[in-house]
Amino acid sequence: MAISEAIETIRKTFPIDQLVLSGTAEFEKLNKSYLSLLQSELEPAAIFLPRSSDDVIKFVRIFEPFALEGDAQFAVRGAGQQPVPGCSNIANNGITLDLRFLTGIEIKNGIVSIAAGERWGPVYEQLAERGLGVTGSRSALGGIGGLALAGGLSFFSSREGFICDNVINYEIVLSNGEIVNANSTENPDLFRALRGGGNNFGIVTRFDLKTFQQGPFWGGSVFYFPASFPSQIQSLCDELKKPDACEETHIMVSQGFSHVFAALGGHFCMNQLYNTRDEEKPAVLEPFVNVQPQVDQMNSMRMLTLKEAANEQAQQSSDGVRCAYMNTTVKVDAATLIAASDIFTKAFQPLKALDGITCAFTLQAYPVSLLKKCDNSLGLDASNGPLMSILLLNWWKNKDDDDLVIETFKCVLEKIDEDATSRGTAHPYKYMNYAYSFQDPITSYGEDHHKKLRDASMKYDPEGLFQRGVPGGFKLF
Ligand SMILES: Cc1cc2nc3c(=O)[nH]c(=O)nc-3n(C[C@H](O)[C@H](O)[C@H](O)COP(=O)(O)OP(=O)(O)OC[C@H]3O[C@@H](n4cnc5c(N)ncnc54)[C@H](O)[C@@H]3O)c2cc1C
Protein backbone atom coordinates (compact mmCIF):
# COMPACT_ATOMS: atom_id res chain seq x y z
CA MET A 1 0.00 0.00 0.00
CA ALA A 2 1.59 3.21 -1.15
CA ILE A 3 1.57 6.73 0.23
CA SER A 4 -0.64 7.86 -2.68
CA GLU A 5 -3.45 5.58 -1.44
CA ALA A 6 -3.06 6.88 2.10
CA ILE A 7 -3.27 10.45 0.82
CA GLU A 8 -6.38 9.63 -1.20
CA THR A 9 -8.13 8.20 1.88
CA ILE A 10 -7.14 11.17 4.05
CA ARG A 11 -8.28 13.59 1.33
CA LYS A 12 -11.75 12.01 1.31
CA THR A 13 -12.04 12.17 5.11
CA PHE A 14 -10.99 15.75 5.91
CA PRO A 15 -11.76 19.25 4.59
CA ILE A 16 -9.54 20.15 1.66
CA ASP A 17 -7.50 22.78 3.56
CA GLN A 18 -6.24 20.20 6.09
CA LEU A 19 -4.17 18.26 3.57
CA VAL A 20 -1.56 20.36 1.79
CA LEU A 21 -0.01 18.57 -1.17
CA SER A 22 3.60 18.85 -2.26
CA GLY A 23 4.08 21.25 -5.17
CA THR A 24 1.66 23.92 -3.93
CA ALA A 25 2.60 27.40 -2.68
CA GLU A 26 1.07 26.64 0.74
CA PHE A 27 3.20 23.49 0.98
CA GLU A 28 6.36 25.51 0.21
CA LYS A 29 5.52 28.00 2.95
CA LEU A 30 4.85 25.33 5.58
CA ASN A 31 7.80 23.17 4.63
CA LYS A 32 10.19 26.14 4.76
CA SER A 33 9.13 27.06 8.31
CA TYR A 34 11.59 24.77 10.13
CA LEU A 35 14.48 26.11 12.18
CA SER A 36 16.90 24.13 10.02
CA LEU A 37 17.09 23.98 6.25
CA LEU A 38 18.35 20.41 6.68
CA GLN A 39 14.78 19.60 7.76
CA SER A 40 13.11 21.74 5.05
CA GLU A 41 15.14 20.00 2.36
CA LEU A 42 13.13 16.84 3.05
CA GLU A 43 9.87 17.04 1.12
CA PRO A 44 6.97 14.91 2.30
CA ALA A 45 4.23 13.96 -0.16
CA ALA A 46 1.81 16.04 1.90
CA ILE A 47 1.39 17.93 5.15
CA PHE A 48 -1.64 17.08 7.28
CA LEU A 49 -2.97 19.76 9.65
CA PRO A 50 -5.21 18.33 12.38
CA ARG A 51 -7.57 20.83 14.04
CA SER A 52 -8.53 18.69 17.03
CA SER A 53 -7.45 15.58 18.89
CA ASP A 54 -10.30 13.79 17.05
CA ASP A 55 -8.53 14.60 13.78
CA VAL A 56 -5.34 13.07 15.18
CA ILE A 57 -7.25 9.93 16.19
CA LYS A 58 -8.83 9.62 12.71
CA PHE A 59 -5.45 10.17 11.04
CA VAL A 60 -3.78 7.44 13.09
CA ARG A 61 -6.62 4.99 12.40
CA ILE A 62 -6.48 5.67 8.66
CA PHE A 63 -2.69 5.65 8.43
CA GLU A 64 -1.84 2.64 10.60
CA PRO A 65 -2.43 -0.08 7.94
CA PHE A 66 -0.55 1.90 5.30
CA ALA A 67 2.48 2.06 7.61
CA LEU A 68 2.30 -1.45 9.02
CA GLU A 69 1.32 -3.35 5.88
CA GLY A 70 2.86 -0.97 3.34
CA ASP A 71 5.80 1.37 3.26
CA ALA A 72 4.08 4.68 3.99
CA GLN A 73 5.46 6.65 6.93
CA PHE A 74 4.77 9.87 8.80
CA ALA A 75 6.50 12.49 10.91
CA VAL A 76 5.16 14.42 13.91
CA ARG A 77 5.97 18.11 14.02
CA GLY A 78 5.58 20.51 16.94
CA ALA A 79 7.14 23.90 16.24
CA GLY A 80 9.89 22.38 14.08
CA GLN A 81 12.68 23.85 16.20
CA GLN A 82 14.83 20.72 16.50
CA PRO A 83 17.48 20.71 13.79
CA VAL A 84 18.11 16.95 13.35
CA PRO A 85 17.12 16.17 9.75
CA GLY A 86 13.97 14.05 9.69
CA CYS A 87 13.13 14.28 13.39
CA SER A 88 9.96 16.21 12.58
CA ASN A 89 9.81 16.03 8.78
CA ILE A 90 9.96 13.19 6.26
CA ALA A 91 10.83 12.36 2.65
CA ASN A 92 8.29 11.88 -0.11
CA ASN A 93 7.12 8.43 0.97
CA GLY A 94 5.52 10.12 3.93
CA ILE A 95 3.16 12.70 5.38
CA THR A 96 4.13 15.26 8.00
CA LEU A 97 1.55 15.69 10.72
CA ASP A 98 1.96 19.36 11.60
CA LEU A 99 0.29 20.12 14.94
CA ARG A 100 0.26 23.94 14.57
CA PHE A 101 -3.56 24.25 14.63
CA LEU A 102 -3.94 22.28 17.87
CA THR A 103 -4.00 25.41 20.01
CA GLY A 104 -5.44 26.36 23.38
CA ILE A 105 -4.04 27.26 26.80
CA GLU A 106 -6.10 26.78 29.96
CA ILE A 107 -5.02 27.70 33.48
CA LYS A 108 -6.91 26.16 36.39
CA ASN A 109 -6.00 25.24 39.97
CA GLY A 110 -2.32 25.99 39.44
CA ILE A 111 -2.09 23.75 36.36
CA VAL A 112 -1.57 24.98 32.82
CA SER A 113 -2.99 22.74 30.06
CA ILE A 114 -1.29 23.38 26.76
CA ALA A 115 -2.43 22.02 23.38
CA ALA A 116 0.41 20.44 21.44
CA GLY A 117 0.56 23.04 18.65
CA GLU A 118 1.30 25.96 20.96
CA ARG A 119 4.70 27.57 21.45
CA TRP A 120 6.06 28.63 24.85
CA GLY A 121 5.80 32.41 24.20
CA PRO A 122 1.97 32.58 24.35
CA VAL A 123 1.98 30.27 27.40
CA TYR A 124 4.26 32.70 29.28
CA GLU A 125 2.06 35.64 28.24
CA GLN A 126 -1.09 34.08 29.67
CA LEU A 127 0.60 32.94 32.88
CA ALA A 128 2.11 36.42 33.44
CA GLU A 129 -1.39 37.89 33.69
CA ARG A 130 -1.81 35.79 36.86
CA GLY A 131 1.73 36.32 38.21
CA LEU A 132 2.64 32.72 37.35
CA GLY A 133 5.48 30.95 35.60
CA VAL A 134 6.17 27.44 34.28
CA THR A 135 9.23 25.43 33.27
CA GLY A 136 9.36 25.75 29.48
CA SER A 137 11.79 26.61 26.72
CA ARG A 138 14.08 29.56 27.17
CA SER A 139 13.01 30.46 23.62
CA ALA A 140 9.50 31.85 23.10
CA LEU A 141 9.46 30.09 19.71
CA GLY A 142 10.15 26.58 21.00
CA GLY A 143 7.45 23.93 20.61
CA ILE A 144 5.93 22.22 23.66
CA GLY A 145 6.45 18.59 22.63
CA GLY A 146 10.13 18.76 21.76
CA LEU A 147 10.97 19.89 25.29
CA ALA A 148 8.37 18.15 27.45
CA LEU A 149 9.11 14.74 25.87
CA ALA A 150 12.91 15.02 25.85
CA GLY A 151 13.80 16.38 29.30
CA GLY A 152 13.94 20.10 28.80
CA LEU A 153 16.01 22.81 30.43
CA SER A 154 14.38 26.08 31.45
CA PHE A 155 15.40 29.28 33.25
CA PHE A 156 14.10 27.54 36.40
CA SER A 157 15.91 24.20 35.99
CA SER A 158 18.00 24.49 39.15
CA ARG A 159 14.94 25.20 41.31
CA GLU A 160 12.18 23.19 39.57
CA GLY A 161 13.95 20.35 37.74
CA PHE A 162 13.64 19.25 34.11
CA ILE A 163 10.58 20.38 32.16
CA CYS A 164 9.39 16.75 31.79
CA ASP A 165 9.41 16.42 35.60
CA ASN A 166 6.94 19.31 35.77
CA VAL A 167 4.46 17.62 33.40
CA ILE A 168 1.72 16.04 35.49
CA ASN A 169 -0.31 14.59 32.64
CA TYR A 170 0.15 13.83 28.94
CA GLU A 171 -2.96 13.32 26.78
CA ILE A 172 -1.80 11.01 24.01
CA VAL A 173 -3.17 9.28 20.91
CA LEU A 174 -1.78 5.73 20.78
CA SER A 175 -1.11 3.57 17.73
CA ASN A 176 -4.55 1.91 17.95
CA GLY A 177 -6.22 5.31 17.71
CA GLU A 178 -7.20 5.35 21.36
CA ILE A 179 -6.72 8.60 23.30
CA VAL A 180 -5.55 8.15 26.91
CA ASN A 181 -4.09 10.13 29.78
CA ALA A 182 -0.70 9.24 31.18
CA ASN A 183 -0.07 10.47 34.72
CA SER A 184 1.00 9.12 38.10
CA THR A 185 -2.20 7.06 38.50
CA GLU A 186 -3.40 6.37 34.93
CA ASN A 187 -0.92 4.46 32.75
CA PRO A 188 2.00 5.34 35.07
CA ASP A 189 4.52 3.27 33.07
CA LEU A 190 3.64 5.27 29.94
CA PHE A 191 3.83 8.50 31.98
CA ARG A 192 7.39 7.71 33.01
CA ALA A 193 8.34 6.62 29.50
CA LEU A 194 7.09 9.89 28.04
CA ARG A 195 9.33 11.80 30.44
CA GLY A 196 12.34 11.53 28.15
CA GLY A 197 11.12 9.01 25.56
CA GLY A 198 10.51 11.47 22.71
CA ASN A 199 8.08 10.60 19.91
CA ASN A 200 8.26 6.83 20.48
CA PHE A 201 4.85 6.18 22.04
CA GLY A 202 2.21 8.22 20.28
CA ILE A 203 1.12 11.72 19.42
CA VAL A 204 0.71 13.85 22.51
CA THR A 205 -2.20 16.24 22.04
CA ARG A 206 -2.11 18.06 25.40
CA PHE A 207 0.47 18.67 28.12
CA ASP A 208 -0.56 19.61 31.70
CA LEU A 209 2.19 21.27 33.74
CA LYS A 210 2.59 22.58 37.27
CA THR A 211 2.86 26.35 37.55
CA PHE A 212 4.42 28.51 40.28
CA GLN A 213 4.35 32.12 41.45
CA GLN A 214 6.89 34.01 39.38
CA GLY A 215 7.70 37.69 39.12
CA PRO A 216 10.36 39.50 37.07
CA PHE A 217 13.94 38.35 37.51
CA TRP A 218 17.51 39.47 36.84
CA GLY A 219 19.09 38.27 33.61
CA GLY A 220 20.70 38.93 30.26
CA SER A 221 23.98 38.46 28.41
CA VAL A 222 27.57 39.59 28.86
CA PHE A 223 30.15 39.47 26.05
CA TYR A 224 33.89 39.31 26.77
CA PHE A 225 37.21 38.03 25.45
CA PRO A 226 38.81 34.56 25.20
CA ALA A 227 41.57 35.21 27.75
CA SER A 228 38.94 35.23 30.53
CA PHE A 229 37.18 32.04 29.48
CA PRO A 230 39.14 29.55 31.65
CA SER A 231 38.52 31.66 34.77
CA GLN A 232 34.79 31.81 33.96
CA ILE A 233 34.75 28.01 33.72
CA GLN A 234 36.53 27.83 37.07
CA SER A 235 33.97 30.19 38.67
CA LEU A 236 31.10 28.15 37.26
CA CYS A 237 32.55 24.89 38.62
CA ASP A 238 33.20 26.52 42.02
CA GLU A 239 29.60 27.72 42.26
CA LEU A 240 28.09 24.36 41.20
CA LYS A 241 30.22 22.39 43.65
CA LYS A 242 29.21 24.45 46.70
CA PRO A 243 27.08 22.35 49.07
CA ASP A 244 24.67 25.30 49.17
CA ALA A 245 24.84 26.09 45.41
CA CYS A 246 22.18 28.65 44.56
CA GLU A 247 18.95 27.04 43.24
CA GLU A 248 17.82 30.26 41.59
CA THR A 249 20.62 30.69 39.08
CA HIS A 250 20.72 29.54 35.49
CA ILE A 251 24.07 30.11 33.85
CA MET A 252 25.16 29.37 30.29
CA VAL A 253 28.79 30.03 29.47
CA SER A 254 29.80 30.01 25.78
CA GLN A 255 32.74 30.69 23.53
CA GLY A 256 33.02 30.37 19.80
CA PHE A 257 33.60 31.94 16.44
CA SER A 258 31.16 33.95 14.38
CA HIS A 259 31.33 35.89 11.16
CA VAL A 260 28.91 38.29 12.93
CA PHE A 261 31.77 39.40 15.22
CA ALA A 262 34.28 39.85 12.38
CA ALA A 263 35.03 43.41 13.57
CA LEU A 264 36.21 41.96 16.91
CA GLY A 265 38.23 39.17 15.29
CA GLY A 266 35.36 36.67 15.26
CA HIS A 267 36.28 34.80 18.46
CA PHE A 268 33.70 35.64 21.15
CA CYS A 269 32.81 34.65 24.70
CA MET A 270 29.33 35.09 26.13
CA ASN A 271 27.66 34.44 29.49
CA GLN A 272 23.88 34.15 29.58
CA LEU A 273 22.94 34.70 33.20
CA TYR A 274 19.70 34.46 35.12
CA ASN A 275 18.74 34.60 38.77
CA THR A 276 15.05 33.88 39.03
CA ARG A 277 14.36 35.83 42.25
CA ASP A 278 13.03 39.37 42.28
CA GLU A 279 16.44 40.86 43.13
CA GLU A 280 18.69 43.24 41.19
CA LYS A 281 22.39 42.41 40.84
CA PRO A 282 22.46 39.28 43.03
CA ALA A 283 25.93 38.57 44.43
CA VAL A 284 25.99 35.00 43.11
CA LEU A 285 26.16 36.27 39.50
CA GLU A 286 28.85 38.91 40.14
CA PRO A 287 31.85 36.82 38.99
CA PHE A 288 30.07 36.24 35.68
CA VAL A 289 28.60 39.72 35.17
CA ASN A 290 31.72 41.65 36.14
CA VAL A 291 34.22 39.77 33.99
CA GLN A 292 36.77 42.26 32.58
CA PRO A 293 37.48 43.37 29.95
CA GLN A 294 34.02 43.03 28.39
CA VAL A 295 32.10 44.61 25.50
CA ASP A 296 30.23 47.12 27.66
CA GLN A 297 27.67 48.13 25.06
CA MET A 298 26.55 44.49 24.70
CA ASN A 299 25.88 43.93 28.41
CA SER A 300 22.09 43.41 28.63
CA MET A 301 21.74 42.51 32.34
CA ARG A 302 18.47 43.92 33.71
CA MET A 303 15.21 42.99 35.43
CA LEU A 304 13.02 41.18 32.93
CA THR A 305 9.86 39.08 32.77
CA LEU A 306 9.83 35.44 31.70
CA LYS A 307 8.29 36.50 28.39
CA GLU A 308 11.00 39.13 27.80
CA ALA A 309 13.76 36.65 28.64
CA ALA A 310 12.27 34.07 26.25
CA ASN A 311 11.84 36.67 23.48
CA GLU A 312 15.48 37.69 23.88
CA GLN A 313 16.60 34.05 23.49
CA ALA A 314 14.33 33.59 20.47
CA GLN A 315 16.00 36.54 18.73
CA GLN A 316 19.29 34.66 18.78
CA SER A 317 18.05 32.23 16.13
CA SER A 318 16.08 32.46 12.93
CA ASP A 319 14.30 29.86 10.83
CA GLY A 320 15.69 28.54 7.55
CA VAL A 321 19.40 28.27 8.38
CA ARG A 322 21.78 25.34 7.98
CA CYS A 323 22.50 24.22 11.53
CA ALA A 324 23.47 21.21 13.64
CA TYR A 325 23.43 20.77 17.40
CA MET A 326 25.32 18.00 19.21
CA ASN A 327 26.23 17.38 22.84
CA THR A 328 27.95 15.33 25.47
CA THR A 329 28.07 15.32 29.28
CA VAL A 330 30.95 15.35 31.75
CA LYS A 331 31.29 15.71 35.50
CA VAL A 332 31.79 19.26 36.71
CA ASP A 333 35.58 19.59 36.61
CA ALA A 334 37.36 22.75 35.50
CA ALA A 335 40.40 20.95 34.00
CA THR A 336 38.14 18.72 31.86
CA LEU A 337 36.08 21.66 30.66
CA ILE A 338 39.07 23.88 29.88
CA ALA A 339 40.63 21.01 27.91
CA ALA A 340 37.33 20.51 26.06
CA SER A 341 37.18 24.21 25.24
CA ASP A 342 40.75 24.06 23.88
CA ILE A 343 39.89 21.04 21.68
CA PHE A 344 36.97 23.02 20.27
CA THR A 345 39.04 26.20 19.68
CA LYS A 346 41.71 24.29 17.81
CA ALA A 347 39.11 22.55 15.63
CA PHE A 348 37.26 25.65 14.43
CA GLN A 349 40.41 27.43 13.14
CA PRO A 350 40.30 25.81 9.65
CA LEU A 351 36.56 26.60 9.33
CA LYS A 352 36.81 30.36 9.90
CA ALA A 353 36.67 31.15 6.19
CA LEU A 354 33.42 29.25 5.57
CA ASP A 355 30.50 31.41 4.47
CA GLY A 356 28.17 32.34 7.34
CA ILE A 357 29.95 30.19 9.91
CA THR A 358 29.06 30.45 13.59
CA CYS A 359 30.14 27.74 15.96
CA ALA A 360 29.65 27.80 19.69
CA PHE A 361 30.82 25.74 22.64
CA THR A 362 28.20 26.14 25.36
CA LEU A 363 28.23 24.85 28.92
CA GLN A 364 24.91 24.28 30.67
CA ALA A 365 24.87 22.69 34.07
CA TYR A 366 22.79 19.88 35.47
CA PRO A 367 23.13 21.03 39.11
CA VAL A 368 22.63 18.63 42.00
CA SER A 369 19.32 20.37 42.85
CA LEU A 370 17.99 19.52 39.34
CA LEU A 371 19.29 15.95 39.44
CA LYS A 372 17.61 15.36 42.81
CA LYS A 373 14.23 16.11 41.20
CA CYS A 374 14.69 13.54 38.39
CA ASP A 375 11.75 11.15 38.21
CA ASN A 376 11.96 10.30 34.54
CA SER A 377 13.58 8.02 31.94
CA LEU A 378 16.79 9.99 31.46
CA GLY A 379 18.95 7.80 33.69
CA LEU A 380 20.37 10.73 35.65
CA ASP A 381 20.67 10.93 39.40
CA ALA A 382 22.35 13.18 41.91
CA SER A 383 25.06 10.69 42.95
CA ASN A 384 27.37 11.73 40.08
CA GLY A 385 26.35 15.36 40.15
CA PRO A 386 26.81 18.12 39.45
CA LEU A 387 27.13 17.40 35.72
CA MET A 388 27.85 19.65 32.77
CA SER A 389 26.33 19.51 29.32
CA ILE A 390 28.78 20.46 26.58
CA LEU A 391 26.75 21.64 23.64
CA LEU A 392 28.19 22.39 20.21
CA LEU A 393 25.98 24.66 18.08
CA ASN A 394 26.88 25.26 14.45
CA TRP A 395 25.39 27.41 11.72
CA TRP A 396 26.75 27.78 8.18
CA LYS A 397 25.53 28.88 4.76
CA ASN A 398 26.42 26.44 2.01
CA LYS A 399 25.16 22.90 1.51
CA ASP A 400 28.62 21.94 0.19
CA ASP A 401 30.00 22.59 3.68
CA ASP A 402 27.53 20.27 5.50
CA ASP A 403 29.86 17.28 5.77
CA LEU A 404 32.93 19.32 6.73
CA VAL A 405 31.15 21.14 9.57
CA ILE A 406 29.35 18.09 10.95
CA GLU A 407 32.41 15.82 10.74
CA THR A 408 34.66 18.45 12.34
CA PHE A 409 32.45 18.82 15.40
CA LYS A 410 31.65 15.11 15.61
CA CYS A 411 35.43 14.61 15.97
CA VAL A 412 35.56 17.37 18.61
CA LEU A 413 32.96 15.50 20.69
CA GLU A 414 34.87 12.23 20.31
CA LYS A 415 38.09 13.90 21.48
CA ILE A 416 36.31 15.56 24.41
CA ASP A 417 34.80 12.21 25.47
CA GLU A 418 38.21 10.49 25.14
CA ASP A 419 39.92 13.19 27.18
CA ALA A 420 37.21 13.08 29.87
CA THR A 421 37.44 9.29 30.01
CA SER A 422 41.20 9.53 30.61
CA ARG A 423 40.52 11.93 33.52
CA GLY A 424 37.70 9.81 34.98
CA THR A 425 35.20 12.62 34.40
CA ALA A 426 33.23 11.21 31.44
CA HIS A 427 29.48 10.66 31.66
CA PRO A 428 27.42 8.76 29.05
CA TYR A 429 24.32 11.00 28.99
CA LYS A 430 23.42 12.65 25.68
CA TYR A 431 20.55 15.12 25.82
CA MET A 432 18.01 14.23 23.09
CA ASN A 433 17.12 17.83 22.26
CA TYR A 434 20.67 18.73 21.39
CA ALA A 435 21.77 15.38 19.92
CA TYR A 436 22.64 14.97 16.24
CA SER A 437 21.79 11.98 14.03
CA PHE A 438 25.05 10.15 14.78
CA GLN A 439 24.27 10.19 18.52
CA ASP A 440 22.09 7.77 20.49
CA PRO A 441 20.50 9.51 23.47
CA ILE A 442 18.15 6.63 24.32
CA THR A 443 21.02 4.19 24.84
CA SER A 444 22.77 6.82 26.93
CA TYR A 445 19.93 6.61 29.51
CA GLY A 446 21.36 3.21 30.56
CA GLU A 447 20.22 -0.38 30.09
CA ASP A 448 17.56 -0.38 32.76
CA HIS A 449 15.78 2.72 31.44
CA HIS A 450 16.19 1.57 27.84
CA LYS A 451 14.52 -1.74 28.71
CA LYS A 452 11.61 -0.01 30.48
CA LEU A 453 11.14 2.23 27.44
CA ARG A 454 11.09 -0.81 25.14
CA ASP A 455 8.63 -2.58 27.47
CA ALA A 456 6.33 0.45 27.38
CA SER A 457 6.56 0.50 23.59
CA MET A 458 5.65 -3.19 23.34
CA LYS A 459 2.69 -2.63 25.66
CA TYR A 460 1.30 0.60 24.19
CA ASP A 461 2.41 0.18 20.56
CA PRO A 462 2.65 -3.60 20.08
CA GLU A 463 2.80 -3.41 16.27
CA GLY A 464 5.57 -0.80 16.38
CA LEU A 465 3.76 1.98 14.50
CA PHE A 466 5.90 4.63 16.20
CA GLN A 467 9.07 2.63 15.53
CA ARG A 468 8.62 1.68 11.85
CA GLY A 469 5.92 4.11 10.74
CA VAL A 470 7.50 7.19 12.35
CA PRO A 471 11.21 6.81 11.54
CA GLY A 472 12.31 10.31 12.62
CA GLY A 473 13.81 11.21 15.96
CA PHE A 474 15.63 8.78 18.24
CA LYS A 475 14.15 5.27 18.20
CA LEU A 476 14.03 2.52 20.82
CA PHE A 477 14.83 -0.59 18.78
C1 LIG B 1 16.66 29.38 20.10
C2 LIG B 1 16.53 28.03 20.72
C3 LIG B 1 16.40 27.93 22.09
C4 LIG B 1 16.27 26.69 22.69
N1 LIG B 1 16.13 26.66 24.03
C5 LIG B 1 16.01 25.47 24.66
C6 LIG B 1 15.80 25.43 26.06
O1 LIG B 1 15.68 26.44 26.72
N2 LIG B 1 15.76 24.23 26.65
C7 LIG B 1 15.86 23.07 25.95
O2 LIG B 1 15.80 22.02 26.58
N3 LIG B 1 16.01 23.08 24.62
C8 LIG B 1 16.09 24.25 23.96
N4 LIG B 1 16.24 24.28 22.61
C9 LIG B 1 16.18 23.02 21.87
C10 LIG B 1 14.73 22.82 21.40
O3 LIG B 1 13.88 23.02 22.47
C11 LIG B 1 14.49 21.43 20.86
O4 LIG B 1 15.13 21.31 19.68
C12 LIG B 1 13.01 21.00 20.85
O5 LIG B 1 12.96 19.66 20.44
C13 LIG B 1 12.13 21.82 19.96
O6 LIG B 1 10.79 21.42 20.12
P1 LIG B 1 9.76 21.49 18.91
O7 LIG B 1 8.48 20.87 19.37
O8 LIG B 1 9.73 22.84 18.36
O9 LIG B 1 10.51 20.57 17.87
P2 LIG B 1 10.08 19.67 16.66
O10 LIG B 1 11.23 19.73 15.72
O11 LIG B 1 8.73 20.02 16.13
O12 LIG B 1 9.99 18.25 17.36
C14 LIG B 1 11.08 17.69 18.04
C15 LIG B 1 10.80 16.19 18.30
O13 LIG B 1 9.68 16.05 19.18
C16 LIG B 1 8.65 15.28 18.57
N5 LIG B 1 7.37 15.88 18.95
C17 LIG B 1 7.07 17.20 19.00
N6 LIG B 1 5.81 17.37 19.44
C18 LIG B 1 5.30 16.14 19.66
C19 LIG B 1 4.03 15.66 20.12
N7 LIG B 1 3.05 16.49 20.46
N8 LIG B 1 3.86 14.32 20.21
C20 LIG B 1 4.85 13.45 19.89
N9 LIG B 1 6.07 13.85 19.46
C21 LIG B 1 6.29 15.18 19.34
C22 LIG B 1 8.91 15.37 17.08
O14 LIG B 1 8.40 14.24 16.39
C23 LIG B 1 10.44 15.43 17.03
O15 LIG B 1 11.01 14.17 17.07
C24 LIG B 1 16.33 25.50 21.94
C25 LIG B 1 16.45 25.60 20.55
C26 LIG B 1 16.54 26.84 19.94
C27 LIG B 1 16.65 26.91 18.45
XYZ file of C-alpha atoms and ligand atoms in Angstrom, residues 35 39 76-83 87-88 99 116 137-139 142-147 149 152-153 199 202-204 207 313 317 325 431 433-434 473, ligand 1:
91
model
C 14.482 26.114 12.180
C 14.783 19.596 7.762
C 5.164 14.416 13.908
C 5.972 18.106 14.017
C 5.576 20.512 16.944
C 7.138 23.898 16.235
C 9.891 22.381 14.082
C 12.676 23.848 16.200
C 14.827 20.721 16.504
C 17.482 20.710 13.789
C 13.132 14.283 13.389
C 9.963 16.209 12.584
C 0.291 20.119 14.944
C 0.413 20.436 21.437
C 11.788 26.608 26.718
C 14.081 29.557 27.168
C 13.009 30.464 23.620
C 10.149 26.576 21.003
C 7.446 23.935 20.615
C 5.929 22.225 23.662
C 6.454 18.588 22.629
C 10.126 18.762 21.758
C 10.968 19.891 25.294
C 9.108 14.742 25.867
C 13.941 20.096 28.798
C 16.008 22.814 30.426
C 8.078 10.595 19.907
C 2.214 8.219 20.276
C 1.121 11.720 19.420
C 0.710 13.855 22.514
C 0.474 18.671 28.120
C 16.602 34.053 23.491
C 18.053 32.233 16.134
C 23.428 20.774 17.402
C 20.554 15.124 25.817
C 17.123 17.827 22.259
C 20.670 18.726 21.388
C 13.814 11.206 15.964
C 16.656 29.383 20.099
C 16.531 28.030 20.722
C 16.404 27.934 22.087
C 16.274 26.689 22.694
N 16.127 26.656 24.034
C 16.005 25.467 24.660
C 15.803 25.430 26.060
O 15.676 26.438 26.719
N 15.757 24.234 26.654
C 15.856 23.074 25.953
O 15.805 22.016 26.584
N 16.008 23.077 24.621
C 16.085 24.247 23.962
N 16.243 24.281 22.607
C 16.176 23.022 21.866
C 14.728 22.821 21.397
O 13.883 23.017 22.465
C 14.485 21.428 20.860
O 15.134 21.310 19.679
C 13.011 20.996 20.847
O 12.961 19.661 20.439
C 12.127 21.817 19.958
O 10.788 21.418 20.123
P 9.760 21.495 18.913
O 8.476 20.867 19.366
O 9.734 22.839 18.362
O 10.510 20.567 17.872
P 10.075 19.674 16.658
O 11.228 19.731 15.717
O 8.733 20.023 16.135
O 9.988 18.250 17.359
C 11.083 17.689 18.041
C 10.803 16.190 18.303
O 9.685 16.052 19.176
C 8.651 15.279 18.570
N 7.365 15.882 18.953
C 7.067 17.201 19.001
N 5.810 17.374 19.443
C 5.298 16.140 19.656
C 4.033 15.659 20.121
N 3.052 16.492 20.456
N 3.857 14.325 20.214
C 4.855 13.451 19.891
N 6.068 13.845 19.459
C 6.288 15.179 19.345
C 8.907 15.367 17.083
O 8.398 14.238 16.389
C 10.435 15.433 17.031
O 11.008 14.166 17.066
C 16.326 25.497 21.943
C 16.452 25.602 20.552
C 16.537 26.841 19.936
C 16.647 26.911 18.449
